[in-house]
Short mmCIF file of C-alpha atoms and ligand atoms in Angstrom, two decimals:
data_model
loop_
_atom_site.label_atom_id
_atom_site.label_comp_id
_atom_site.label_asym_id
_atom_site.label_seq_id
_atom_site.Cartn_x
_atom_site.Cartn_y
_atom_site.Cartn_z
CA MET R 1 -0.63 23.73 25.84
CA VAL R 2 0.76 28.09 24.96
CA SER R 3 4.52 27.42 24.86
CA LYS R 4 6.02 23.83 23.58
CA ARG R 5 8.62 24.28 25.74
CA ALA R 6 6.52 24.61 28.67
CA LEU R 7 4.42 21.51 27.54
CA ILE R 8 7.52 18.78 27.01
CA GLU R 9 8.70 20.02 30.00
CA ASP R 10 5.50 18.22 31.48
CA LEU R 11 5.83 15.24 28.69
CA PHE R 12 9.91 14.45 29.73
CA GLY R 13 10.72 16.33 32.60
CA ARG R 14 13.04 18.01 32.00
CA TYR R 15 13.58 20.15 28.12
CA VAL R 16 15.10 17.94 25.15
CA VAL R 17 15.09 17.97 22.00
CA VAL R 18 13.29 15.19 19.58
CA SER R 19 13.74 15.96 15.79
CA SER R 20 12.73 12.43 14.10
CA SER R 21 8.61 11.09 14.65
CA TYR R 22 10.43 7.17 14.06
CA PHE R 23 12.42 7.13 16.54
CA PRO R 24 11.03 9.13 20.02
CA GLN R 25 14.37 9.56 22.22
CA TYR R 26 13.75 10.41 26.00
CA ILE R 27 11.12 8.07 26.13
CA ASP R 28 12.14 6.23 29.84
CA LEU R 29 12.32 10.50 31.38
CA PHE R 30 8.21 10.03 29.33
CA ILE R 31 7.83 7.18 31.62
CA SER R 32 9.37 8.81 34.92
CA CYS R 33 6.74 11.57 33.65
CA LEU R 34 3.17 9.66 33.75
CA PRO R 35 1.12 9.61 36.59
CA PRO R 36 2.53 6.45 40.03
CA THR R 37 -1.37 4.16 38.35
CA SER R 38 0.56 4.14 34.41
CA LYS R 39 1.45 0.54 33.46
CA VAL R 40 3.50 1.66 29.81
CA THR R 41 6.53 0.28 29.52
CA SER R 42 9.22 1.81 27.99
CA LYS R 43 9.56 -0.86 25.82
CA GLU R 44 5.60 -1.22 25.15
CA ILE R 45 6.60 2.49 23.61
CA ILE R 46 9.58 1.38 21.98
CA GLU R 47 8.82 -1.44 19.67
CA GLU R 48 5.28 -1.36 19.98
CA HIS R 49 4.48 2.22 18.98
CA THR R 50 8.31 3.28 17.12
CA LEU R 51 9.41 1.89 13.89
CA PHE R 52 11.90 0.53 16.12
CA ASN R 53 11.54 -3.27 14.86
CA PHE R 54 10.98 -2.73 11.41
CA TYR R 55 14.06 -0.81 11.37
CA THR R 56 16.58 -2.30 13.60
CA SER R 57 15.22 -5.87 11.62
CA PHE R 58 18.37 -6.48 10.14
CA LEU R 59 20.79 -4.45 11.27
CA SER R 60 22.47 -6.92 14.20
CA LYS R 61 22.08 -7.62 17.91
CA GLU R 62 24.62 -5.07 18.90
CA LYS R 63 23.37 -2.26 17.09
CA THR R 64 19.75 -2.64 16.94
CA ASN R 65 21.00 -2.93 21.55
CA LEU R 66 22.11 1.04 21.13
CA ILE R 67 19.60 2.07 19.01
CA TYR R 68 17.37 0.78 21.83
CA GLU R 69 19.14 2.02 25.03
CA MET R 70 20.09 5.59 22.62
CA MET R 71 15.05 5.61 21.79
CA GLY R 72 14.98 5.04 26.36
CA LYS R 73 17.83 7.01 27.25
CA GLY R 74 18.79 9.26 25.02
CA SER R 75 21.18 10.21 23.03
CA ASN R 76 24.05 11.36 25.93
CA GLY R 77 26.46 13.26 23.44
CA ALA R 78 26.65 9.52 21.42
CA LYS R 79 29.23 10.40 17.89
CA LEU R 80 26.65 8.77 15.66
CA ASN R 81 22.60 9.38 15.96
CA ILE R 82 20.30 6.66 15.50
CA GLU R 83 18.95 7.13 11.68
CA GLN R 84 22.70 7.70 11.41
CA LEU R 85 23.06 4.10 13.11
CA ILE R 86 20.63 2.42 10.19
CA GLY R 87 22.37 3.76 7.48
CA PHE R 88 19.51 6.19 6.40
CA GLY R 89 22.14 9.38 5.43
CA GLY R 90 24.28 7.03 2.12
CA SER R 91 20.74 5.06 1.64
CA LYS R 92 19.44 5.14 -1.26
CA VAL R 93 16.36 4.85 -0.31
CA ARG R 94 14.41 7.43 1.45
CA LYS R 95 12.13 7.81 3.56
CA PRO R 96 8.69 9.61 3.55
CA SER R 97 8.82 13.58 3.83
CA TYR R 98 4.90 13.14 5.25
CA LEU R 99 2.87 11.44 7.95
CA LYS R 100 0.44 8.90 6.05
CA TYR R 101 -3.27 8.13 6.85
CA CYS R 102 -5.93 6.00 5.49
CA PRO R 103 -9.28 8.06 4.87
CA LEU R 104 -11.06 5.02 6.60
CA CYS R 105 -9.29 4.63 8.75
CA TYR R 106 -9.76 8.15 9.88
CA LYS R 107 -13.35 7.62 8.91
CA GLU R 108 -14.15 4.70 11.43
CA ASP R 109 -11.97 6.53 14.76
CA MET R 110 -14.44 9.74 13.83
CA ASP R 111 -17.12 7.63 13.97
CA THR R 112 -16.58 5.20 16.63
CA LEU R 113 -14.09 7.30 19.10
CA GLY R 114 -14.90 10.53 18.76
CA GLU R 115 -11.29 11.03 17.79
CA SER R 116 -7.10 9.72 15.15
CA TYR R 117 -3.82 9.35 15.90
CA TRP R 118 -0.85 7.86 13.47
CA ARG R 119 -0.92 4.57 12.76
CA ILE R 120 2.77 3.27 12.93
CA HIS R 121 2.49 0.81 10.13
CA HIS R 122 0.81 3.00 8.25
CA GLN R 123 3.72 4.96 8.10
CA ILE R 124 6.56 2.02 6.83
CA ILE R 125 8.17 2.97 4.24
CA GLY R 126 7.12 1.77 0.35
CA ALA R 127 3.32 1.01 2.32
CA TYR R 128 0.98 2.94 -0.69
CA TYR R 129 -2.54 0.81 1.39
CA CYS R 130 -3.68 0.20 3.58
CA SER R 131 -3.44 -3.31 5.10
CA LYS R 132 -7.64 -3.29 6.71
CA HIS R 133 -8.52 -1.12 4.01
CA HIS R 134 -6.95 -2.08 0.74
CA VAL R 135 -7.00 1.88 -0.01
CA LEU R 136 -4.35 3.89 -1.12
CA LEU R 137 -3.50 5.21 2.07
CA LYS R 138 -2.07 9.22 1.93
CA GLU R 139 -0.49 11.93 3.05
CA SER R 140 -1.04 14.05 5.73
CA THR R 141 0.33 18.05 5.94
CA VAL R 142 2.38 17.38 8.68
CA LEU R 143 6.21 16.68 8.82
CA SER R 144 7.34 13.02 9.74
CA THR R 145 10.89 15.26 11.54
CA GLY R 146 11.89 18.13 11.86
CA SER R 147 14.38 20.23 13.65
CA GLY R 148 11.45 22.38 15.92
CA THR R 149 9.12 20.13 18.12
CA GLU R 150 5.80 19.74 17.21
CA PHE R 151 2.58 18.48 18.87
CA ILE R 152 -0.48 17.73 15.69
CA CYS R 153 -3.54 15.48 15.69
CA THR R 154 -5.04 13.40 13.18
CA ASP R 155 -7.55 15.60 12.64
CA GLU R 156 -9.39 17.39 9.98
CA GLN R 157 -6.73 20.20 10.03
CA VAL R 158 -4.64 18.59 9.29
CA CYS R 159 -6.10 15.25 6.71
CA ASN R 160 -9.73 14.41 5.73
CA GLU R 161 -11.86 11.06 4.97
CA LYS R 162 -11.56 11.24 0.50
CA LEU R 163 -10.61 8.83 -1.24
CA LEU R 164 -7.68 8.06 -3.45
CA GLU R 165 -8.13 7.03 -6.60
CA ASP R 166 -6.34 4.41 -7.19
CA ASN R 167 -4.60 4.16 -10.58
CA TYR R 168 -2.52 0.86 -10.32
CA SER R 169 -2.68 -2.01 -11.43
CA ASP R 170 -4.30 -5.16 -9.38
CA THR R 171 -0.98 -6.38 -10.31
CA ILE R 172 1.06 -3.73 -8.25
CA LYS R 173 -1.75 -3.42 -5.62
CA LEU R 174 -1.70 -7.10 -4.92
CA LEU R 175 2.45 -6.68 -4.29
CA ASN R 176 2.78 -4.22 -2.11
CA LEU R 177 -0.25 -5.51 -0.23
CA ARG R 178 2.08 -8.56 -0.18
CA TYR R 179 4.71 -6.45 0.24
CA ILE R 180 2.94 -4.98 4.12
CA HIS R 181 2.47 -7.65 5.25
CA ASN R 182 5.17 -9.23 5.72
CA ALA R 183 7.15 -5.22 6.50
CA GLU R 184 3.93 -5.67 9.75
CA LEU R 185 5.79 -8.84 10.39
CA LEU R 186 8.77 -7.12 10.89
CA LEU R 187 6.97 -4.06 13.41
CA ASN R 188 4.97 -6.44 15.24
CA GLY R 189 7.28 -10.34 15.13
CA ASN R 190 10.89 -8.25 17.13
CA PHE R 191 11.53 -12.02 15.84
CA PRO R 192 15.71 -13.05 16.54
CA ARG R 193 18.59 -10.00 15.40
CA LYS R 194 21.38 -12.09 12.13
CA LYS R 195 24.70 -10.87 11.66
CA LEU R 196 24.71 -8.83 7.73
CA THR R 197 26.98 -12.39 7.30
CA TYR R 198 24.09 -14.76 8.39
CA ILE R 199 21.64 -12.27 5.72
CA ILE R 200 23.37 -13.00 3.03
CA ASP R 201 24.58 -16.52 3.43
CA PHE R 202 21.04 -17.36 3.23
CA TYR R 203 20.40 -15.30 0.53
CA ILE R 204 22.76 -17.51 -1.32
CA ASP R 205 20.74 -20.17 -0.22
CA ARG R 206 17.90 -19.54 -1.81
CA LEU R 207 19.05 -18.46 -4.96
CA ARG R 208 21.87 -22.26 -4.71
CA GLU R 209 18.58 -24.02 -4.19
CA ARG R 210 16.40 -21.73 -7.48
CA GLY R 211 19.34 -22.83 -9.39
CA LEU R 212 20.47 -19.03 -9.68
CA ALA R 213 24.08 -19.37 -8.09
CA SER R 214 27.27 -22.14 -8.14
CA THR R 215 27.45 -24.56 -5.87
CA ASN R 216 30.39 -22.81 -4.60
CA GLY R 217 27.83 -20.40 -4.17
CA ASN R 218 28.85 -17.89 -7.07
CA LEU R 219 26.01 -15.73 -8.62
CA TYR R 220 24.98 -16.30 -11.87
CA MET R 221 23.75 -12.22 -11.71
CA LYS R 222 22.76 -11.87 -14.82
CA ASP R 223 19.35 -14.59 -13.86
CA ILE R 224 18.78 -13.12 -11.38
CA GLN R 225 18.43 -9.29 -12.55
CA GLU R 226 16.65 -10.65 -15.58
CA LEU R 227 14.28 -13.22 -13.34
CA PHE R 228 14.14 -9.80 -11.18
CA LEU R 229 12.71 -8.21 -13.60
CA ASN R 230 10.14 -10.46 -14.29
CA PHE R 231 9.05 -10.84 -10.78
CA TYR R 232 8.55 -6.86 -10.75
CA PRO R 233 7.60 -4.19 -13.01
CA LYS R 234 9.40 -1.06 -13.30
CA GLN R 235 6.68 1.40 -12.32
CA TYR R 236 6.45 -0.68 -9.59
CA LEU R 237 10.53 -0.59 -8.46
CA LYS R 238 10.95 3.34 -9.17
CA MET R 239 7.62 3.60 -6.66
CA MET R 240 9.20 1.62 -3.96
CA GLN R 241 13.13 3.81 -4.88
CA SER R 242 14.72 0.39 -6.36
CA ASP R 243 14.74 0.85 -9.96
CA ILE R 244 17.74 -0.87 -12.12
CA ASP R 245 19.28 -0.46 -14.99
CA PRO R 246 20.28 -4.25 -16.50
CA GLU R 247 23.33 -2.53 -18.14
CA SER R 248 24.70 -0.67 -14.46
CA PRO R 249 26.84 -3.55 -12.70
CA SER R 250 27.31 -0.99 -10.27
CA ASN R 251 23.23 -1.15 -9.67
CA TRP R 252 21.53 -2.00 -6.21
CA LEU R 253 20.45 -6.01 -6.89
CA ARG R 254 24.04 -6.83 -8.00
CA LEU R 255 25.32 -5.20 -5.08
CA PHE R 256 22.95 -6.23 -2.80
CA VAL R 257 24.41 -10.23 -2.14
CA ARG R 258 27.23 -8.74 -2.23
CA ASN R 259 29.64 -9.32 1.59
CA ASN R 260 29.56 -6.09 2.29
CA LYS R 261 29.54 -4.25 5.94
CA LYS R 262 26.51 -1.03 4.39
CA ASN R 263 23.40 -1.63 5.90
CA ARG R 264 20.53 -2.49 3.18
CA SER R 265 17.43 -0.74 3.86
CA PRO R 266 14.47 -3.32 5.35
CA LEU R 267 12.92 -1.42 2.09
CA ARG R 268 15.46 -4.33 0.36
CA HIS R 269 15.99 -6.88 1.89
CA LEU R 270 11.74 -7.24 1.72
CA LEU R 271 11.58 -6.94 -2.00
CA PHE R 272 14.21 -9.43 -1.97
CA LEU R 273 12.89 -11.99 0.46
CA GLN R 274 9.36 -12.16 -1.03
CA PHE R 275 11.23 -12.17 -4.69
CA LEU R 276 12.70 -15.69 -3.51
CA GLY R 277 9.76 -16.73 -1.52
CA VAL R 278 11.21 -16.76 1.06
CA LYS R 279 8.60 -16.56 4.59
CA ILE R 280 9.78 -13.62 6.62
CA ASP R 281 10.22 -16.13 9.20
CA ASN R 282 11.33 -18.66 7.99
CA LEU R 283 15.15 -16.49 7.36
CA PHE R 284 15.47 -15.95 10.70
CA GLN R 285 14.10 -18.82 12.41
CA ASN R 286 16.31 -20.28 10.16
CA LYS R 287 19.96 -21.85 11.46
CA LYS R 288 22.16 -23.64 9.44
CA VAL R 289 23.42 -21.37 5.96
CA LEU R 290 26.23 -23.09 3.50
CA GLY R 291 26.99 -19.34 1.81
CA LYS R 292 29.35 -19.27 -1.07
CA LYS R 293 31.18 -21.98 1.08
CA VAL R 294 31.94 -25.71 -1.11
CA VAL R 295 29.50 -28.30 -0.66
CA SER R 296 28.74 -31.00 -2.12
CA VAL R 297 25.27 -31.82 -2.81
CA GLN R 298 24.88 -32.10 -6.62
CA TYR R 299 22.80 -29.33 -8.07
CA ASN R 300 21.23 -28.90 -11.88
CA PRO R 301 24.96 -27.34 -13.29
CA SER R 302 23.39 -25.70 -16.53
CA PHE R 303 20.61 -23.61 -14.94
CA ASP R 304 18.67 -22.48 -18.67
CA ILE R 305 15.56 -20.18 -18.78
CA GLN R 306 15.56 -21.13 -22.12
CA LYS R 307 14.97 -24.19 -21.59
CA ARG R 308 12.05 -24.62 -18.70
CA ARG R 309 10.67 -21.74 -21.89
CA GLU R 310 10.92 -24.74 -23.99
CA GLN R 311 9.55 -27.13 -21.91
CA TRP R 312 6.51 -25.48 -21.17
CA LEU R 313 5.65 -24.03 -24.46
CA GLN R 314 6.67 -28.34 -24.95
CA LEU R 315 4.36 -28.88 -22.17
CA ILE R 316 1.16 -26.71 -24.11
CA LYS R 317 2.03 -28.17 -27.69
CA GLU R 318 1.34 -32.47 -25.96
CA ASN R 319 -2.21 -31.12 -24.35
CA PRO R 320 -3.74 -29.62 -27.01
CA GLY R 321 -6.97 -27.57 -25.37
CA ALA R 322 -6.18 -28.07 -21.63
CA ASN R 323 -6.58 -25.03 -19.66
CA ARG R 324 -4.67 -22.39 -17.43
CA SER R 325 -5.24 -24.80 -14.82
CA GLN R 326 -5.25 -28.50 -16.20
CA LEU R 327 -1.64 -27.57 -17.80
CA LYS R 328 -0.01 -26.73 -13.80
CA GLU R 329 -1.51 -29.98 -12.95
CA LYS R 330 0.76 -31.21 -15.38
CA GLY R 331 4.15 -29.92 -14.98
CA LYS R 332 4.06 -28.78 -11.42
CA GLY R 333 7.04 -27.85 -10.96
CA LEU R 334 7.92 -25.92 -13.95
CA HIS R 335 4.02 -24.50 -13.63
CA THR R 336 5.73 -23.28 -10.55
CA TRP R 337 8.70 -21.85 -11.52
CA ILE R 338 7.95 -19.64 -14.40
CA TYR R 339 4.85 -18.85 -12.71
CA ARG R 340 6.10 -17.16 -11.03
CA TYR R 341 9.58 -15.43 -11.78
CA ASP R 342 8.44 -15.79 -14.88
CA TRP R 343 4.74 -14.54 -15.28
CA ASP R 344 4.58 -11.85 -18.22
CA TRP R 345 6.50 -14.63 -20.50
CA TYR R 346 3.93 -17.13 -19.24
CA ASP R 347 0.49 -14.94 -19.34
CA LYS R 348 1.96 -13.89 -22.95
CA VAL R 349 2.67 -18.20 -23.82
CA THR R 350 0.14 -20.30 -21.98
CA PRO R 351 -3.93 -20.15 -23.73
CA LYS R 352 -6.13 -18.43 -21.05
CA ALA R 353 -9.19 -19.77 -19.44
CA ALA R 354 -13.00 -18.31 -21.41
CA LEU R 355 -13.78 -15.99 -18.79
CA GLY R 356 -10.47 -15.31 -17.80
CA LYS R 357 -11.15 -17.33 -15.07
CA GLU R 358 -7.88 -18.11 -14.02
CA LYS R 359 -7.44 -13.99 -12.95
CA ALA R 360 -10.71 -14.23 -10.48
CA GLY R 361 -8.66 -15.22 -7.61
CA THR R 362 -6.79 -12.96 -7.30
CA ILE R 363 -9.64 -9.96 -5.89
CA ASP R 364 -11.53 -11.81 -3.87
CA TRP R 365 -14.74 -9.48 -5.91
CA GLU R 366 -17.95 -11.12 -3.65
CA LYS R 367 -15.10 -9.04 -0.59
CA ARG R 368 -15.09 -6.33 -2.80
CA ASP R 369 -19.22 -6.48 -3.76
CA GLU R 370 -20.11 -5.57 0.27
CA GLU R 371 -17.44 -3.23 0.80
CA CYS R 372 -18.79 -1.32 -2.41
CA LEU R 373 -21.77 -1.69 -1.60
CA ARG R 374 -21.68 -0.10 1.47
CA LEU R 375 -19.50 3.18 -0.13
CA VAL R 376 -21.96 3.00 -2.99
CA SER R 377 -25.16 3.93 -0.38
CA GLU R 378 -22.60 6.67 1.37
CA ALA R 379 -22.11 8.37 -1.91
CA VAL R 380 -24.92 8.84 -2.90
CA GLU R 381 -26.57 9.98 0.60
CA ILE R 382 -23.15 12.72 0.12
CA ILE R 383 -23.97 13.44 -3.92
CA LEU R 384 -27.61 14.26 -2.09
CA GLN R 385 -26.94 16.38 0.66
CA ARG R 386 -24.31 18.38 -1.75
CA GLU R 387 -24.42 22.03 -1.51
CA GLY R 388 -24.29 23.74 -4.49
CA LYS R 389 -26.20 23.13 -8.09
CA PRO R 390 -26.83 19.16 -7.94
CA ILE R 391 -25.64 16.32 -9.27
CA ARG R 392 -27.81 13.49 -10.34
CA VAL R 393 -27.45 10.33 -9.29
CA THR R 394 -25.77 8.28 -12.13
CA PRO R 395 -23.47 5.18 -11.73
CA SER R 396 -20.15 7.73 -12.13
CA SER R 397 -20.70 10.27 -10.51
CA ILE R 398 -21.07 8.06 -7.52
CA ARG R 399 -18.05 6.28 -9.39
CA ASN R 400 -16.12 10.48 -9.22
CA THR R 401 -17.27 10.78 -5.59
CA LEU R 402 -15.69 7.72 -4.34
CA GLY R 403 -12.49 7.91 -6.30
CA PHE R 404 -12.42 4.14 -7.18
CA GLY R 405 -10.84 3.96 -10.76
CA SER R 406 -13.47 1.89 -13.68
CA TRP R 407 -12.59 -2.40 -11.97
CA PHE R 408 -16.00 -0.59 -10.27
CA HIS R 409 -17.84 -1.29 -13.61
CA ASN R 410 -16.77 -4.62 -13.07
CA GLU R 411 -19.68 -6.69 -13.13
CA LYS R 412 -18.83 -9.14 -10.60
CA LEU R 413 -19.82 -6.51 -8.09
CA VAL R 414 -23.42 -7.85 -8.07
CA ARG R 415 -25.40 -7.05 -5.96
CA THR R 416 -23.47 -3.43 -6.28
CA GLN R 417 -24.10 -3.26 -9.66
CA ARG R 418 -28.80 -3.51 -9.07
CA TYR R 419 -28.04 -1.18 -6.27
CA LEU R 420 -26.54 1.39 -9.00
CA LYS R 421 -29.29 0.27 -11.28
CA GLU R 422 -31.81 0.77 -8.73
CA VAL R 423 -30.56 4.18 -7.13
CA LYS R 424 -29.86 5.45 -10.85
CA GLU R 425 -31.01 8.61 -10.44
CA ASP R 426 -34.16 9.07 -13.34
CA ILE R 427 -33.59 11.78 -14.72
CA ASP R 428 -36.87 14.24 -14.25
CA ASP R 429 -36.76 13.47 -10.93
CA PHE R 430 -32.82 15.14 -11.07
CA ARG R 431 -34.55 17.86 -12.92
CA VAL R 432 -37.35 17.96 -10.90
CA ARG R 433 -34.59 18.65 -7.48
CA LYS R 434 -32.64 20.74 -10.08
CA ILE R 435 -35.79 23.17 -10.66
CA LYS R 436 -36.08 22.81 -6.67
CA TRP R 437 -32.68 23.99 -5.79
CA ALA R 438 -32.62 26.78 -9.04
CA ILE R 439 -35.75 28.64 -7.47
CA ASN R 440 -34.65 28.40 -3.62
CA GLU R 441 -31.09 29.68 -4.80
CA MET R 442 -32.80 32.31 -6.33
CA LEU R 443 -35.47 33.32 -3.32
CA SER R 444 -32.89 33.22 -0.95
CA LYS R 445 -30.44 35.82 -3.04
CA GLY R 446 -32.95 37.80 -3.54
CA HIS R 447 -33.83 37.91 -7.19
CA ILE R 448 -37.64 37.72 -9.10
CA VAL R 449 -38.21 34.03 -10.29
CA SER R 450 -40.34 33.53 -13.63
CA PRO R 451 -40.36 30.55 -15.19
CA TYR R 452 -37.74 31.13 -17.63
CA LYS R 453 -34.73 32.82 -15.10
CA ILE R 454 -35.39 29.66 -13.31
CA GLN R 455 -34.98 27.45 -15.93
CA LEU R 456 -31.26 29.64 -17.12
CA TYR R 457 -30.38 30.18 -13.10
CA ALA R 458 -30.73 25.19 -12.95
CA GLY R 459 -28.92 24.84 -15.88
CA PHE R 460 -31.21 24.52 -19.11
CA ASP R 461 -31.82 25.84 -22.47
CA GLY R 462 -34.21 27.97 -22.23
CA SER R 463 -36.26 26.54 -25.49
CA ASN R 464 -37.12 23.11 -23.32
CA LYS R 465 -40.01 22.82 -23.44
CA LYS R 466 -40.65 20.14 -21.11
CA VAL R 467 -38.51 21.67 -18.30
CA ARG R 468 -41.03 24.67 -18.86
CA LYS R 469 -43.95 22.63 -18.43
CA LEU R 470 -42.25 20.77 -14.99
CA ILE R 471 -41.46 24.25 -13.21
CA LEU R 472 -44.99 26.22 -14.59
CA GLU R 473 -45.76 22.23 -12.26
CA ILE R 474 -44.40 22.56 -9.70
CA LEU R 475 -44.57 26.78 -8.56
CA GLY R 476 -48.30 25.90 -9.46
CA THR R 477 -47.92 23.16 -7.19
CA ASN R 478 -45.66 23.79 -3.47
CA ASN R 479 -46.57 27.72 -2.12
CA HIS R 480 -44.49 26.43 0.87
CA ILE R 481 -40.44 27.04 -1.69
ZN1 ZN T 1 -7.46 1.58 7.36
#
């Protein structure tokens, strides 16, 4: 394709301006240009291959339909464009500037299909991981928006297979994976749309159930904020563009459950639902909400975080020597609440199990072991076949090659650790490999080869007698070098 304009005319039947990767338009025109045997529909493209469902799930039915129309037929002189309708303009949560991809998905595609493609769920705002491989997503060099139309393939020009080093804590990783899970439910679910007033009433009901709002639906904002900040690490809120200044009366959380008409980013809806511990479909399938109306049901009137803490401390005191799961059994409701909303405090005061047994549940080490083992053997190949000065195969050079964090040395990765021991290169083997490499290099560059020069070229100390002996042996036995 020499001319982009000609390509657009081929794809759409006429020249159209498409400026957003998230909300492509004129899809009806595109469909009509496909071969007559094609069974692809506009609906399929919009609902399965764009971020439409993700961004409209919390909008009204009317707005959702309007956006759908605009994607299918084009804007046709509408006053607002799609991104304005969604509220991107005024939103504090900005969308990613570059298209993202997973290096392992990309590698799999290349290995099995010979080409790759941009996956829609990797473009979700706030998604840091691939939900399939649990590795960090990478930013490509391709802008997600822009005035000029470009057609850029997911290929080696803009992507590569190298993994990013993951320095995030397990807590953050798990929080984000759950967020991604929920976001993907939105993306694939096409739930019935609800009015914003319904959604806010739903939130108030859930808060009331937790003693975080009065019977009338007045919010105990100070408590909500405290629990929210306990639930999400500060670093994570920053990553999600949702940091909170607890002192500011107009921080986003305080405004979030207020009945104003402003659109909220789906990212913040998801953060809030995750905090509430509510399943996504629960919000959309639920029929009745009370919200701020007066209700006759009696709830615990004086909700008090201090009280719950006291009760928990009392429980620990009454059960000396009990481990966490025994305490959990004894203080069932209390435990659930404190564990979920006051975790840092819980972790501080509650006795730990002998060998951190409790935490084992959060990571599937066996599965990770299996994945690691496969990656390690690939890494060994990469190290051995690497061009340039040889690197010794050791657990740390393997770890560097894979870009893994310190968890890589965890003894729970039983098979991986065993394999690492087996595969660790013997120091003399490594010396031999380095010497052979140096000799080949020197010969190919036309250098004069002497044992001393080889020794220096390979990076050894010139006075190392052991190495000198090895060099002489190699020179003596290997005529084919
Ligand atoms: Zn992946």
